[in-house]
Short mmCIF file of C-alpha atoms in Angstrom, two decimals:
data_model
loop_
_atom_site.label_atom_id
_atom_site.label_comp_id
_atom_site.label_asym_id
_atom_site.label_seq_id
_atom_site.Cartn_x
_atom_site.Cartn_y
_atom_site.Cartn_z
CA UNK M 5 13.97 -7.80 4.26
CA UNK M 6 11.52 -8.42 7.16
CA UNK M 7 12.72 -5.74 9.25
CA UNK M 8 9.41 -3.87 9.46
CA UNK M 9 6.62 -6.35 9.33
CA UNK M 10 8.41 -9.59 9.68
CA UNK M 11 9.02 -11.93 6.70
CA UNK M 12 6.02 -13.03 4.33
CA UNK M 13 5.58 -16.41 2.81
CA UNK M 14 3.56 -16.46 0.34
CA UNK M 15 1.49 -19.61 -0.97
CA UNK M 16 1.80 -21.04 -4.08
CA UNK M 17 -1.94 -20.21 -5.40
CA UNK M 18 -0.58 -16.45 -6.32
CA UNK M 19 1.80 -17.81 -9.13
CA UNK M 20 5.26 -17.86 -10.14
CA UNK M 21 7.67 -15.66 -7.96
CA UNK M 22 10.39 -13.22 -9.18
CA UNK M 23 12.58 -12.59 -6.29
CA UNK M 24 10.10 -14.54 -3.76
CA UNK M 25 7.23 -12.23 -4.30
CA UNK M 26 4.49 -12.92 -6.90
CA UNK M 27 3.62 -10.60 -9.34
CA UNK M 28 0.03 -10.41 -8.41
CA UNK M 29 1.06 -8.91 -5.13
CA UNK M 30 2.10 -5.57 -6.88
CA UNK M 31 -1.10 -5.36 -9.10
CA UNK M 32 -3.12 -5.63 -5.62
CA UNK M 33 -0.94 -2.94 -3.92
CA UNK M 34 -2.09 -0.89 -7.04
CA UNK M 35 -5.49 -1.04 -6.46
CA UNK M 36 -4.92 -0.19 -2.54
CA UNK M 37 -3.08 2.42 -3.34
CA UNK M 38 -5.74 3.48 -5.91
CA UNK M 39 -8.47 2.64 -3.49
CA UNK M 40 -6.81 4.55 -0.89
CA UNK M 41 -6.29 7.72 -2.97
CA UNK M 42 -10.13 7.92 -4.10
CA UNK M 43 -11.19 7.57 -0.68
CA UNK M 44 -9.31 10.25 0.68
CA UNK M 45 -10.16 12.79 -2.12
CA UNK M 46 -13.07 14.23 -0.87
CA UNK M 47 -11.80 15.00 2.32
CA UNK M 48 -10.09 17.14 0.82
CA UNK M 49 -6.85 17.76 3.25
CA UNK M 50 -5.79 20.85 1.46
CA UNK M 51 -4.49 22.85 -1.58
CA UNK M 52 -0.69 23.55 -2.94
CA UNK M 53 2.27 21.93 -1.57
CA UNK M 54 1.69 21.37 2.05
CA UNK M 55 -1.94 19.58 0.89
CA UNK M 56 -0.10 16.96 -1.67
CA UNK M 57 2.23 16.24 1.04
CA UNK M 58 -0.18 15.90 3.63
CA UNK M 59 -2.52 14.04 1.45
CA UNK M 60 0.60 11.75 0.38
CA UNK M 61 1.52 11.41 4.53
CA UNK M 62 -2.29 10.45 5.77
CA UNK M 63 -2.41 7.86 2.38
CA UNK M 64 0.62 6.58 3.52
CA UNK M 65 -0.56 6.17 6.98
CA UNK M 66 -3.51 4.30 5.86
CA UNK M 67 -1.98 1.94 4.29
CA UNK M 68 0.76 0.84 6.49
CA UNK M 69 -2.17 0.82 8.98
CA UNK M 70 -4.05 -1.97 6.51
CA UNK M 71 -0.54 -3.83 6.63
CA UNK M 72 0.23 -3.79 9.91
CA UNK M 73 -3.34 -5.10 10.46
#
């Protein structure tokens, strides 16, 4: 929608587009995401409920933060 971040164009390079956003763009938010999650294992935020959520906030964080930038 562009309300957050503005709007993306994306070049042509990254393939064919399904809705205006290549495909490849989900398989690298993957690996952030994956990338993200590995790094912030061993800091290990904290156990049960309020840890996962925690752990899911600060990941979250972090990777908005890497959009944003």
């Amino acid at each position: 929608t562009g309300l957050i971040f503005g709007h993306y164009q994306y070049d042509t390079t990254l393939g064919f587009e399904i809705l205006n956003v290549p495909p490849v763009i989900g398989v690298n938010w993957l690996m952030l995401v994956y990338c993200v999650g590995i790094i912030l294992k061993p800091l290990s935020i904290g156990r049960g409920v309020w840890g996962e959520v925690l752990f899911t906030i600060t990941g979250a964080a972090t990777l908005t933060l890497f959009d944003y930038v």
